Coordinates of C-alpha atoms in Angstrom, one line a residue:
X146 CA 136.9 159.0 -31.6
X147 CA 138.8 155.7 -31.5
X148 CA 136.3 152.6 -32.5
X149 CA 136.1 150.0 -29.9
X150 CA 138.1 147.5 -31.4
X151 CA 137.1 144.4 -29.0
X152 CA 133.0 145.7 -30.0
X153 CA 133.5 145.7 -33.6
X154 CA 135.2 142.1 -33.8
X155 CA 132.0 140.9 -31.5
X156 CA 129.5 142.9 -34.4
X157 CA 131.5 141.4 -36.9
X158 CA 131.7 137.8 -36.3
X159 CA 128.1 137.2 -34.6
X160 CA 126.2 136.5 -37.8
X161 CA 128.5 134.1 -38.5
X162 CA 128.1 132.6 -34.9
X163 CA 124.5 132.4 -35.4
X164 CA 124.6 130.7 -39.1
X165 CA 127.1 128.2 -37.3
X166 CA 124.3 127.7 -34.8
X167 CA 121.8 127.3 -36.9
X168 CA 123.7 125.1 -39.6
X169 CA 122.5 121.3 -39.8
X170 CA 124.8 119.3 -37.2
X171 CA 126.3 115.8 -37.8
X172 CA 126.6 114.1 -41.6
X173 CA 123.0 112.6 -41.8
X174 CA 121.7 116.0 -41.1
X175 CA 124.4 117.7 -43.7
X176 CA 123.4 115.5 -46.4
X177 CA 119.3 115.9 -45.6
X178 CA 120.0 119.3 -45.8
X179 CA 121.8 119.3 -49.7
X180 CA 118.1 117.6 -50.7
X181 CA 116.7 119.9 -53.1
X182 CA 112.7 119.1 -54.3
X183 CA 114.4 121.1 -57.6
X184 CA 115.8 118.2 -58.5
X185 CA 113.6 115.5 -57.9
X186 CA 111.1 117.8 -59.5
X187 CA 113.4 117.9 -63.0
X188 CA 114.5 113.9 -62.9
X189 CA 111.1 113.2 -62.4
X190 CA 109.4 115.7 -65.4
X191 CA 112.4 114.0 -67.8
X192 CA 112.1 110.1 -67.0
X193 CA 108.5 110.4 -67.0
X194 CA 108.3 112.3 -70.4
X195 CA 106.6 110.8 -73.2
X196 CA 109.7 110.7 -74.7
X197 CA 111.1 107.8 -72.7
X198 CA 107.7 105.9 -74.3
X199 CA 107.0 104.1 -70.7
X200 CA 110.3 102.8 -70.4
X201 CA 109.7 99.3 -70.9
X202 CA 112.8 96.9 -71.0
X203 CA 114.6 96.4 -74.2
X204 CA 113.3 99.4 -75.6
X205 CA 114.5 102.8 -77.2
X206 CA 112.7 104.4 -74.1
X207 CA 114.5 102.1 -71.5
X208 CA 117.7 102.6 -73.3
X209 CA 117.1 106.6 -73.1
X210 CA 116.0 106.0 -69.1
X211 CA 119.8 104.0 -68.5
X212 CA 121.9 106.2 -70.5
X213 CA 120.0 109.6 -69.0
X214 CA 120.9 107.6 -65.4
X215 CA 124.5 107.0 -65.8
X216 CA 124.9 110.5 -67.3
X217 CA 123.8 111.8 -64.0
X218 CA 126.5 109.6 -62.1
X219 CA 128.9 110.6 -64.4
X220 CA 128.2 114.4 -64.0
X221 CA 128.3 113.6 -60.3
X222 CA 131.8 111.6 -60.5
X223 CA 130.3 108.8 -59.2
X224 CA 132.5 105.7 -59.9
X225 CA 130.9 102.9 -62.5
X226 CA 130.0 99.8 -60.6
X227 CA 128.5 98.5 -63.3
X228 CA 130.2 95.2 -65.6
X229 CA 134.3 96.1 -66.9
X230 CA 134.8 99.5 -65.8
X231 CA 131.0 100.9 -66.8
X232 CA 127.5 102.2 -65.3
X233 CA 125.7 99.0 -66.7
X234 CA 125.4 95.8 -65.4
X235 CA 124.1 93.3 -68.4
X236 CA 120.5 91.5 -67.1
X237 CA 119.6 89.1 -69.9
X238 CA 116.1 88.5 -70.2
X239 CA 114.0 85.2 -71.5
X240 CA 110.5 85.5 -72.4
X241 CA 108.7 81.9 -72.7
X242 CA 104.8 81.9 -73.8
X243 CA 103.4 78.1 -73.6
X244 CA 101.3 75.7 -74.4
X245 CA 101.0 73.3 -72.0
X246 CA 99.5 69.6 -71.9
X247 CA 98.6 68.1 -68.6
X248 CA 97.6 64.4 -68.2
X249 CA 96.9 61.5 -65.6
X250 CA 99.1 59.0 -67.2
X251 CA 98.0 56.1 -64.2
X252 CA 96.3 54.4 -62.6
X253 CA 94.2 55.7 -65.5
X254 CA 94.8 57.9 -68.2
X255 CA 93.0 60.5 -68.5
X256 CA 93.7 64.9 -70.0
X257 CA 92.9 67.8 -68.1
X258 CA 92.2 71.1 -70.0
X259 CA 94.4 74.1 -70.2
X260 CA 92.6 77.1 -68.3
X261 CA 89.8 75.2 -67.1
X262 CA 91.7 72.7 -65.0
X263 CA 95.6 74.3 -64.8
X264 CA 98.1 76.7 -66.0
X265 CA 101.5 75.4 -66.6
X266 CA 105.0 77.2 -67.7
X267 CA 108.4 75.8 -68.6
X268 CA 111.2 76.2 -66.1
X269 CA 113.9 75.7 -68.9
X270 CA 115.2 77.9 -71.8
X271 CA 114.4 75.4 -74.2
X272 CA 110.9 75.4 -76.9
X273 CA 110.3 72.0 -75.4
X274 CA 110.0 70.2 -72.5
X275 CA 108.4 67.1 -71.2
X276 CA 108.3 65.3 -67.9
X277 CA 106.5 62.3 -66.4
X278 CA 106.2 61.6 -62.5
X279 CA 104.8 60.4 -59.5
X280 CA 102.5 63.2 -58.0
X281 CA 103.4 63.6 -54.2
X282 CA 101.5 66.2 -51.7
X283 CA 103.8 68.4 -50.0
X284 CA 101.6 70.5 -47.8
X285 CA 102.3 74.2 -47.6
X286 CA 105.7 73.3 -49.6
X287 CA 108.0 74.3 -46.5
X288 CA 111.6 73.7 -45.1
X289 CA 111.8 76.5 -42.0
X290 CA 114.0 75.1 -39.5
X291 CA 113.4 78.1 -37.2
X292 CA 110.1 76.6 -36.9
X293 CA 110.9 73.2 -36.6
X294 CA 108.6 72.9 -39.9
X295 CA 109.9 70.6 -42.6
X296 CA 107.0 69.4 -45.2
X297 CA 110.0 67.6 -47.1
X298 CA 110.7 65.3 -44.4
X299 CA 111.6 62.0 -45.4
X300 CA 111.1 62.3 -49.2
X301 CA 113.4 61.8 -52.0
X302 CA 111.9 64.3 -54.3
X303 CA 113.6 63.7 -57.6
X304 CA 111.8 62.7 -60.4
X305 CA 108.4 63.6 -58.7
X306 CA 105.9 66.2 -59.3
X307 CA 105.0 68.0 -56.2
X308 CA 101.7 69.3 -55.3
X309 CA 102.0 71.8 -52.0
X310 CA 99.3 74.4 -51.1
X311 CA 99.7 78.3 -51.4
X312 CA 100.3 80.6 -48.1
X313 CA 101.5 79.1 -44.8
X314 CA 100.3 77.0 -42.0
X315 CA 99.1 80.8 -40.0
X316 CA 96.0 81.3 -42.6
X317 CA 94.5 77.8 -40.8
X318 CA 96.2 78.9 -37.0
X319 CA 97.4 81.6 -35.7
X320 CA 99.7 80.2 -33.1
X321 CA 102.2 78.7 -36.4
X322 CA 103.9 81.4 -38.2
X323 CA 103.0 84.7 -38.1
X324 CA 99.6 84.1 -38.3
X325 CA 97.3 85.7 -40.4
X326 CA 100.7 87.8 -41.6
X327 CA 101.7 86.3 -44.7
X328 CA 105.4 85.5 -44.5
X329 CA 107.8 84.5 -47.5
X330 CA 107.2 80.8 -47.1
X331 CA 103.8 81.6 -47.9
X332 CA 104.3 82.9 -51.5
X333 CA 104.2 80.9 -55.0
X334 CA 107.7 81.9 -55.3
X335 CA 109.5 80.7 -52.2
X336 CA 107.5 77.2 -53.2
X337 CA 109.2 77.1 -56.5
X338 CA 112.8 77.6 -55.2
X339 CA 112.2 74.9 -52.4
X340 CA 111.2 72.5 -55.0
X341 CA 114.2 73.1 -57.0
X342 CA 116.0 72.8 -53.5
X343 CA 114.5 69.3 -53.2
X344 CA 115.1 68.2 -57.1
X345 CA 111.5 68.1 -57.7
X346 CA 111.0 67.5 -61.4
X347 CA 107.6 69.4 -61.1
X348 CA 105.5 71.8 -59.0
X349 CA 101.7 72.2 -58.7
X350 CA 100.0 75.0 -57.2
X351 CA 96.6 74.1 -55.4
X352 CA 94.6 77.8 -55.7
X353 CA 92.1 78.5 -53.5
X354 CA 91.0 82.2 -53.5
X355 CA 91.4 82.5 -49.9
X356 CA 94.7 80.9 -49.6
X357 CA 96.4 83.0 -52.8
X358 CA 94.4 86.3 -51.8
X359 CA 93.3 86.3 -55.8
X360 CA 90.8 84.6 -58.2
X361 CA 91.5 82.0 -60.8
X362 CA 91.6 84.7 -63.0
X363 CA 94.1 86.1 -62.0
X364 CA 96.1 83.4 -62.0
X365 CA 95.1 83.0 -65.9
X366 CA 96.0 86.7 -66.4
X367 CA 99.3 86.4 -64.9
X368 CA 100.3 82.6 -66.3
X369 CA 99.1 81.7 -69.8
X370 CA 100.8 84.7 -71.6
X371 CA 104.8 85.2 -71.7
X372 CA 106.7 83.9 -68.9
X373 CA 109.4 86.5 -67.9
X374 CA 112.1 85.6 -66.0
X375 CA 115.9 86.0 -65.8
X376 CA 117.8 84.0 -68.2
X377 CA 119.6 81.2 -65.8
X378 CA 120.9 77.8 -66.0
X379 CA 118.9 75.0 -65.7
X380 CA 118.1 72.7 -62.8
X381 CA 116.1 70.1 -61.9
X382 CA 112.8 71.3 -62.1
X383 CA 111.1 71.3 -65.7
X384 CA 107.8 72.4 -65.4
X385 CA 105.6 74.7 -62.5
X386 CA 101.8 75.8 -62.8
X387 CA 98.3 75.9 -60.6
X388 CA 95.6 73.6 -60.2
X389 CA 92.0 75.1 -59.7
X390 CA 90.9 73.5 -56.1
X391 CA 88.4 71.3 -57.9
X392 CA 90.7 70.0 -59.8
X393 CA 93.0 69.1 -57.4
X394 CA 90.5 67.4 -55.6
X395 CA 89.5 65.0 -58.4
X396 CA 93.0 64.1 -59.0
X397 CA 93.2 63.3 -55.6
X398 CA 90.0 61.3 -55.5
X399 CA 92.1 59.5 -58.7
X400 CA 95.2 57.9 -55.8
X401 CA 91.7 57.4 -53.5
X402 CA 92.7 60.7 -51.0
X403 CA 91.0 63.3 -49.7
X404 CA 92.1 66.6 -50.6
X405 CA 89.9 68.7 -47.7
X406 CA 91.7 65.7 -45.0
X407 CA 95.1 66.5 -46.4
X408 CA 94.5 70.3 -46.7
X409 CA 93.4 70.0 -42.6
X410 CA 96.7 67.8 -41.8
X411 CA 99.5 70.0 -43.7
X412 CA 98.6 72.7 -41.0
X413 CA 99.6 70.5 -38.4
X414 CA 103.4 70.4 -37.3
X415 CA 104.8 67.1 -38.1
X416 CA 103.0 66.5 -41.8
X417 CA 104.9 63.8 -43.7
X418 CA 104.5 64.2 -47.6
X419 CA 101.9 61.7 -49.3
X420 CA 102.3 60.1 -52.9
X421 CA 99.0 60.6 -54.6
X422 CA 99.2 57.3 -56.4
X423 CA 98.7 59.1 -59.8
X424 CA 101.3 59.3 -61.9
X425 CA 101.5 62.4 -64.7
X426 CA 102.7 63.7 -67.6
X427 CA 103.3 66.9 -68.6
X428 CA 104.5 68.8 -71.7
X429 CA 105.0 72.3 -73.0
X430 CA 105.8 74.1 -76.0
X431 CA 106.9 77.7 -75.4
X432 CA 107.5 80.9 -78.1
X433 CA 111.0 82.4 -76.8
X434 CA 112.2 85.6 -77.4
X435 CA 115.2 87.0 -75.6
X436 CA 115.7 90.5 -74.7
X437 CA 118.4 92.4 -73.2
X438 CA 118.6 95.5 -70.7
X439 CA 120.9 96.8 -67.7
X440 CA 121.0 97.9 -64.2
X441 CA 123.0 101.2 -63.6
X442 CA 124.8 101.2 -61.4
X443 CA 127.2 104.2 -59.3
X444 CA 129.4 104.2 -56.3
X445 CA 130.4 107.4 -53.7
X446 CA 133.6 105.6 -52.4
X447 CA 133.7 105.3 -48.3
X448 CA 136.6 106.0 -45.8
X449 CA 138.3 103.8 -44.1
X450 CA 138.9 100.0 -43.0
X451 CA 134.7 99.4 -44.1
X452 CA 135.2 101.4 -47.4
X453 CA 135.2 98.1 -49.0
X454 CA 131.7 97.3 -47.7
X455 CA 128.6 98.9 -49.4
X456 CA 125.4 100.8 -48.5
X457 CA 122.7 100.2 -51.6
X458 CA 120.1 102.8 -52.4
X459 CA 118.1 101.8 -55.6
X460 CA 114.9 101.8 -57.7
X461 CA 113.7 100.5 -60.5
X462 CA 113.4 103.0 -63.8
X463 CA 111.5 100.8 -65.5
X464 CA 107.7 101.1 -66.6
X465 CA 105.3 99.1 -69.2
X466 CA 106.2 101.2 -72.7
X467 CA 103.4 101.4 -75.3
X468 CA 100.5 99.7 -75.1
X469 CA 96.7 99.0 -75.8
X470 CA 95.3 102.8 -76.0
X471 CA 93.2 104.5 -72.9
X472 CA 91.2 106.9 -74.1
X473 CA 93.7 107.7 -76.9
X474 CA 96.5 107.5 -74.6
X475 CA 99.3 104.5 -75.3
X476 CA 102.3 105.6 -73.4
X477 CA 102.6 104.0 -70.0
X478 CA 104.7 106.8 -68.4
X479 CA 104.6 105.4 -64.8
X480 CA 105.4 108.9 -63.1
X481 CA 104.7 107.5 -59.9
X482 CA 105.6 103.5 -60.2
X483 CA 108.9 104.5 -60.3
X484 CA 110.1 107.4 -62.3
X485 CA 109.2 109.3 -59.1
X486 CA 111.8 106.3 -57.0
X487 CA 114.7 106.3 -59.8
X488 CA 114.1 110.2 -59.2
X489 CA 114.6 110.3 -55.6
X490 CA 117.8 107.9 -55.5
X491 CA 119.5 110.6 -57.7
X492 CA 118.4 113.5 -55.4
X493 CA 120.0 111.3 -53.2
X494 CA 123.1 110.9 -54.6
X495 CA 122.9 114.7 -55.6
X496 CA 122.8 115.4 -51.9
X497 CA 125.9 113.3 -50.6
X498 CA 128.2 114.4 -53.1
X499 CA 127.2 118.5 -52.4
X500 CA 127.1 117.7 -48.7
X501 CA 130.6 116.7 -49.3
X502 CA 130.4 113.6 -46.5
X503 CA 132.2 110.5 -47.3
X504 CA 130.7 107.5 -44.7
X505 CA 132.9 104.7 -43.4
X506 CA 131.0 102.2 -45.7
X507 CA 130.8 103.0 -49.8
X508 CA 127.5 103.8 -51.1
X509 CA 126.4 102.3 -54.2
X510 CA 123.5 103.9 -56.1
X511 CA 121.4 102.0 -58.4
X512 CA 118.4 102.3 -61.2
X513 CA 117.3 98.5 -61.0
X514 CA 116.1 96.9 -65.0
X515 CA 112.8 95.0 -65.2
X516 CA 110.9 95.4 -61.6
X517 CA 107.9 95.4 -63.3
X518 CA 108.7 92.0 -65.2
X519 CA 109.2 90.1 -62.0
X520 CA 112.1 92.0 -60.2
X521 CA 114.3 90.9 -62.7
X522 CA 116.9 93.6 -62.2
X523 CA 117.4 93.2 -58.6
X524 CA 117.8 89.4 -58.7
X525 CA 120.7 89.8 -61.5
X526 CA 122.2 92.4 -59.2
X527 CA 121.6 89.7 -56.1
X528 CA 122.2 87.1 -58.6
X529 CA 126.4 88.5 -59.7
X530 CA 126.4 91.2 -57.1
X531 CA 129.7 93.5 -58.0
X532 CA 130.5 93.2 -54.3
X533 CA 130.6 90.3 -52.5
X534 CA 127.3 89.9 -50.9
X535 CA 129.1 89.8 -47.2
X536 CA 130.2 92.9 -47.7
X537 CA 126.5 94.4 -48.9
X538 CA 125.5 95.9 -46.0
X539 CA 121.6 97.1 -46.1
X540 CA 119.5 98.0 -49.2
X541 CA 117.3 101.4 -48.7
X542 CA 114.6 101.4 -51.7
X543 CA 112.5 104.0 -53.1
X544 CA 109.6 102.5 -54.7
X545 CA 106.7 104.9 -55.5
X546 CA 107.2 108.5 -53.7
X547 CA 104.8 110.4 -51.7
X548 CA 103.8 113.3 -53.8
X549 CA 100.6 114.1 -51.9
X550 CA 101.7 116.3 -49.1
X551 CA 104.2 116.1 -46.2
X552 CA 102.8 114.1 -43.3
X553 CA 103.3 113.5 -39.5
X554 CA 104.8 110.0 -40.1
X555 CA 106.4 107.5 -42.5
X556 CA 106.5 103.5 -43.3
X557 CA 108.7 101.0 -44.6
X558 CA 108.5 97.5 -45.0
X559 CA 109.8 94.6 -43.3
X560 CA 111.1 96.9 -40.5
X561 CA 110.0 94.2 -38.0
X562 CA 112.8 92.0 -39.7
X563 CA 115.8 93.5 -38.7
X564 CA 118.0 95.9 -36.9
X565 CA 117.3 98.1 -39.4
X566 CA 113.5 98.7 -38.1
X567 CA 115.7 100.5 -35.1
X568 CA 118.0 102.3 -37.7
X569 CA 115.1 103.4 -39.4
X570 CA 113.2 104.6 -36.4
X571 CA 115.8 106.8 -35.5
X572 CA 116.5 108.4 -38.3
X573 CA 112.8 109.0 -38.5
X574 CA 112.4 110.8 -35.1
X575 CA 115.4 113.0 -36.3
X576 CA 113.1 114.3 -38.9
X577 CA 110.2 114.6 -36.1
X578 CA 108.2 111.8 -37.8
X579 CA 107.0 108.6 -36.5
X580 CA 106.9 105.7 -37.7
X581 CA 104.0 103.3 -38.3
X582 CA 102.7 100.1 -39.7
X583 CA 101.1 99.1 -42.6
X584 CA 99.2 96.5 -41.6
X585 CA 97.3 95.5 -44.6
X586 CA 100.8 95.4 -46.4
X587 CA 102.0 92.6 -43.8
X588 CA 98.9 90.5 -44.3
X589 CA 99.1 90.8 -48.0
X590 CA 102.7 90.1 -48.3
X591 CA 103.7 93.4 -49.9
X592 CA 107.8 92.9 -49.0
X593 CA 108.5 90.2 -51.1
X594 CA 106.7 92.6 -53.9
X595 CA 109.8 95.1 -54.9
X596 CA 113.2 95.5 -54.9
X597 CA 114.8 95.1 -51.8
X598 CA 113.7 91.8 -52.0
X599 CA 115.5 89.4 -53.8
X600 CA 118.7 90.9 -51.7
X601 CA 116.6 89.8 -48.5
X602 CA 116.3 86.9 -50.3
X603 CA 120.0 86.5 -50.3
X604 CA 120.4 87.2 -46.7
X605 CA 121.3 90.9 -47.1
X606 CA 118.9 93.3 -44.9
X607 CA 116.6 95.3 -46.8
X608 CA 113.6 97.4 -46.8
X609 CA 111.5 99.5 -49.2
X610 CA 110.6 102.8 -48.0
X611 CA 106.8 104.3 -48.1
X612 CA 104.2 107.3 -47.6
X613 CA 102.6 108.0 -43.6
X614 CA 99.1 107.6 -43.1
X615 CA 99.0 111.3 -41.4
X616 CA 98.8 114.2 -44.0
X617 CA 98.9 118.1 -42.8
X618 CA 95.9 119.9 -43.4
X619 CA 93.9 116.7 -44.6
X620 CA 91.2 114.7 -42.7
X621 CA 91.9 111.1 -41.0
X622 CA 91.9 109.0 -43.8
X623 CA 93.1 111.0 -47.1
X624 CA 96.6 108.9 -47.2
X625 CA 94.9 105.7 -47.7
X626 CA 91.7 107.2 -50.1
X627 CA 94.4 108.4 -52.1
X628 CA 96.4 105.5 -52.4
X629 CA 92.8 103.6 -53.0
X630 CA 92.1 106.5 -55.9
X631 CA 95.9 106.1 -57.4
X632 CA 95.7 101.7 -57.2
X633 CA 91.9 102.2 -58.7
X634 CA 93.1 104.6 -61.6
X635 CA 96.3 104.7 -62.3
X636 CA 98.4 102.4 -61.3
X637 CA 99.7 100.7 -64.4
X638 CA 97.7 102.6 -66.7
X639 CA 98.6 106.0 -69.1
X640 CA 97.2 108.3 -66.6
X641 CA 100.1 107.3 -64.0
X642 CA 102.0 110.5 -66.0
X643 CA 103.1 113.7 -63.6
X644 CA 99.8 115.7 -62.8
X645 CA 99.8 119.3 -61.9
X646 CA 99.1 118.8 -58.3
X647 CA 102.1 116.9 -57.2
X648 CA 104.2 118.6 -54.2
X649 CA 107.9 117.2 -53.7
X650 CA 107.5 118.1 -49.6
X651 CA 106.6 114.9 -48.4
X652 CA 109.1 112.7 -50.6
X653 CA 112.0 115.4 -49.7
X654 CA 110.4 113.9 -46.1
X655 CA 111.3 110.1 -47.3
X656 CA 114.3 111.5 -48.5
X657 CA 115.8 113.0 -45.7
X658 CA 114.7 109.9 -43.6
X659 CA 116.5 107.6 -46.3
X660 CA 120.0 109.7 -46.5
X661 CA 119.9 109.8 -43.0
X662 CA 119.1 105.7 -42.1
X663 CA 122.1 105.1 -45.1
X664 CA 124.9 107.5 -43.2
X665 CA 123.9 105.8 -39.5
X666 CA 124.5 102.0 -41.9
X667 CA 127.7 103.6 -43.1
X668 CA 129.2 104.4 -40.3
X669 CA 128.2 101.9 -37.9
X670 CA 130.5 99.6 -36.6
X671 CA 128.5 96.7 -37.7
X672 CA 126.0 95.5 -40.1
X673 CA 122.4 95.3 -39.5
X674 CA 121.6 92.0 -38.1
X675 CA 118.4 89.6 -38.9
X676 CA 116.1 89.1 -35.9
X677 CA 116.1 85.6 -34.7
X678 CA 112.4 85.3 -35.6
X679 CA 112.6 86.1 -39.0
X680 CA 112.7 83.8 -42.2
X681 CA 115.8 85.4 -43.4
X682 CA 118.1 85.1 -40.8
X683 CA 119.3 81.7 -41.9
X684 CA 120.5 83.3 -45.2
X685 CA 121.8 86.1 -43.6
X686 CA 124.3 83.9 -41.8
X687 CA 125.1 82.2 -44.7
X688 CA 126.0 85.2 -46.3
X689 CA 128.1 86.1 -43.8
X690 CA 130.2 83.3 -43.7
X691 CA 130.9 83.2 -47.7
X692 CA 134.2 84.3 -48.9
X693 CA 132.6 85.9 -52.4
X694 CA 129.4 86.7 -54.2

């Protein structure tokens, strides 16, 4: 009997149909789908090895952590981005522990004590600095002209040694700022660049526990030992520290002012700065030692007229090293914080180059130096950015991964800022997730705490991605209790090394969400946008307009 031809062709070719059918659709999903918990699984065993020794900067274990990531770029034939033709871009680090002096110098002379009264650091590269000025009150420390809020107005700040509260206007009333949501004009480090904006010789921090969200001991934890920073140029402003509020109030009674008065005023929309009528001098003496260590850096080339524009997705690979022994443990692996981050961007890149999709927009992968040191990697990236910062499109970081479980939704911060909360979303609901809010993040300020950051900073649209609140199989509450449980035992501590019960299926989850939210960046016709409502926009602009880096 003859075989029916037309029958066979149909038997034939219908498997084929049906794996065409069932094949991911579109490049977001073809790159989701080259994600492979394998991987993350082995980059995250390796980095977080005790062989790496905790990865600190400037160490043979954050040497090993660079070279094993370019390696991986290489083997992916990912192009160097990094400084003349290589993977690493050069972040020179300046550690500075002082010994500070602080005095009333007039109307009458008079020493406060280190610790008990302030803190203070240098703000130059140099083993000595002094500086004597008139002490002004600057309120809350804040230029936002979205908010018609200017606590500068009218002063000529050079020379003078500003004092300006901590936080922002909303702690005191709701209707100003975002209210009880701390935004970036509320932290110590927005106050410190605004000073220098102004030429402000000085800057004293008035800490309240309420208003900074911590104790005076943490700010003597955090600001009497070494003061790491990127190694810049100098500028006008010499020295920066805290004064407890009691102090502050003393000094205030020196110039006959009222600090509670004041305090009630700077809330108030139209607050003019106020000289103290105290005059001070201040000294320190700082131990330097200078350190060196690299950001690595890797770029999938785009197609087209955009190709010359880039889509970032980093983390930092750095962790604390060796240190003071936990029950007989020294070795600060940080599996989690961020071996388990610097894992997942090279899944990532893994992903796109087996998916075999090339985006309108580059892609530039990156393993940032020094997070842990003060974000020092990123703000040398934002700092000499290889790519001029008009043409950085959006920065997608991967800061701690979900290894608990695969959940129902997922969160990012600083959504709310951007067009790339809608971005986000969307690529979310095409993984069937939703996405919500971490509230307790907004009102502690948890943004401006990671590396997406000081490219916000810079006007370039950012966000950090993080873990749902909803886990399968697990009762209402287990995301947060073990968040709690991780924060309360082993965050920054030896025990933060991989543990037997990880499970890669919820960050394969952020994953997919990222690679996703990068391609629809890539390939859109435009960049994301800043709202009009947030702090950043006025850099983003700026950034727009500039013809370079």
């Amino acid at each position: 009997m003859r075989p029916n031809l037309p029958l066979l062709v149909v038997l034939l070719l219908a498997p084929i149909a049906a794996l065409r059918a069932q094949a991911p659709t579109g490049p977001g999903a073809r790159v989701a789908a080259e994600l492979s918990a394998d991987v993350l699984r082995g980059h995250l065993e390796f980095l977080a090895d005790d062989a790496l020794e905790g990865r600190a900067p400037g160490t043979r274990g954050g040497l090993l952590a660079q070279q094993y990531i370019a390696a991986q770029f290489r083997r992916l034939g990912l192009e160097p981005a990094g400084d003349s033709g290589s993977y690493y871009q050069r972040v020179p680090i300046i550690s500075l522990t002082p010994a500070p002096t602080l005095a009333v110098a007039a109307p009458t002379a008079g020493s406060l004590t280190w610790k008990d009264d302030y803190v203070l650091w240098s703000m130059r590269n140099d083993s000595s600095v002094r500086v004597r000025g008139e002490a002004v009150f600057v309120g809350y420390g804040i230029v936002a002209p979205e908010a018609g809020w200017n606590d500068y107005a009218g002063l000529d700040a050079k020379g003078k040694i500003v004092v300006a509260l901590v936080n922002d206007p909303g702690l005191r009333d709701s209707t100003l700022f975002r209210g009880k949501i701390l935004t970036y004009y509320g932290r110590w480090t927005y106050k410190i660049e605004e000073a220098r904006r102004q030429g402000a010789a000085g800057l004293l921090l008035i800490h309240t526990t309420e208003s900074a969200t911590y104790p005076w001991t943490t700010v003597l934890s955090g600001w009497t030992g070494p003061q790491v920073r990127l190694e810049t140029p100098p500028d006008s402003l010499v020295v920066a520290g805290w004064l407890r509020e009691e102090t502050a109030r003393r000094l205030f009674e020196t110039g006959s002012q009222d600090l509670t008065a004041l305090m009630t005023a700077a809330a108030r929309k139209g607050f003019q700065p106020v000289p103290l009528g105290v005059t001070l001098e201040a000294s320190v003496r700082s131990a330097i030692r200078r350190t060196e260590t690299a950001n690595v850096l890797g770029r999938l080339p785009g197609r087209g007229p955009l190709a010359g524009e880039v889509v970032l997705i980093g983390g930092h690979y750095d962790h604390l090293g060796i240190g003071a022994a936990v029950d007989g443990d020294s070795i600060y692996n940080g599996a989690e914080d961020n071996a388990s981050g610097t894992a997942g961007v090279l899944t990532a890149a893994e992903a796109f180059v087996r998916s075999g999709v090339r985006t309108g927009r580059s892609l530039m992968f990156a393993g940032f130096a020094a997070e842990e040191s003060g974000l020092i990697g990123s703000q040398a990236f934002a700092d000499h950015s290889p790519v001029p910062l008009r043409d950085l499109a959006a920065i997608l970081n991967l800061d701690v991964m979900n290894l608990y479980g695969r959940t129902s939704d997922i969160s990012a911060l600083g959504l709310e800022h951007s067009t790339l909360g809608k971005t986000f979303t969307a690529a979310a609901a095409a993984e069937g997730l939703k996405v919500t809010t971490n509230e307790d993040g907004l009102i502690r300020g948890v943004y401006f705490r990671s590396d997406h950051f000081p490219l916000a900073r810079a006007g370039v649209p950012g966000t950090s991605v993080e873990a749902g609140l909803y886990f399968f199989g697990k009762p209402a509450g287990y995301g947060k209790a073990q968040k709690d449980k991780y924060v309360a035992e082993r965050y920054h501590q030896p025990s933060d090394e991989v543990l037997p019960w990880f499970t890669y299926d919820g960050a394969l989850q952020q994953l997919r969400v990222t690679v996703r939210a990068a391609v629809s960046i890539a390939d859109s016709r435009a960049q994301p946008q800043w709202h009009s409502t947030s702090e950043f926009r006025e850099a983003g602009e700026a950034r727009r307009k500039t013809s370079g880096s």
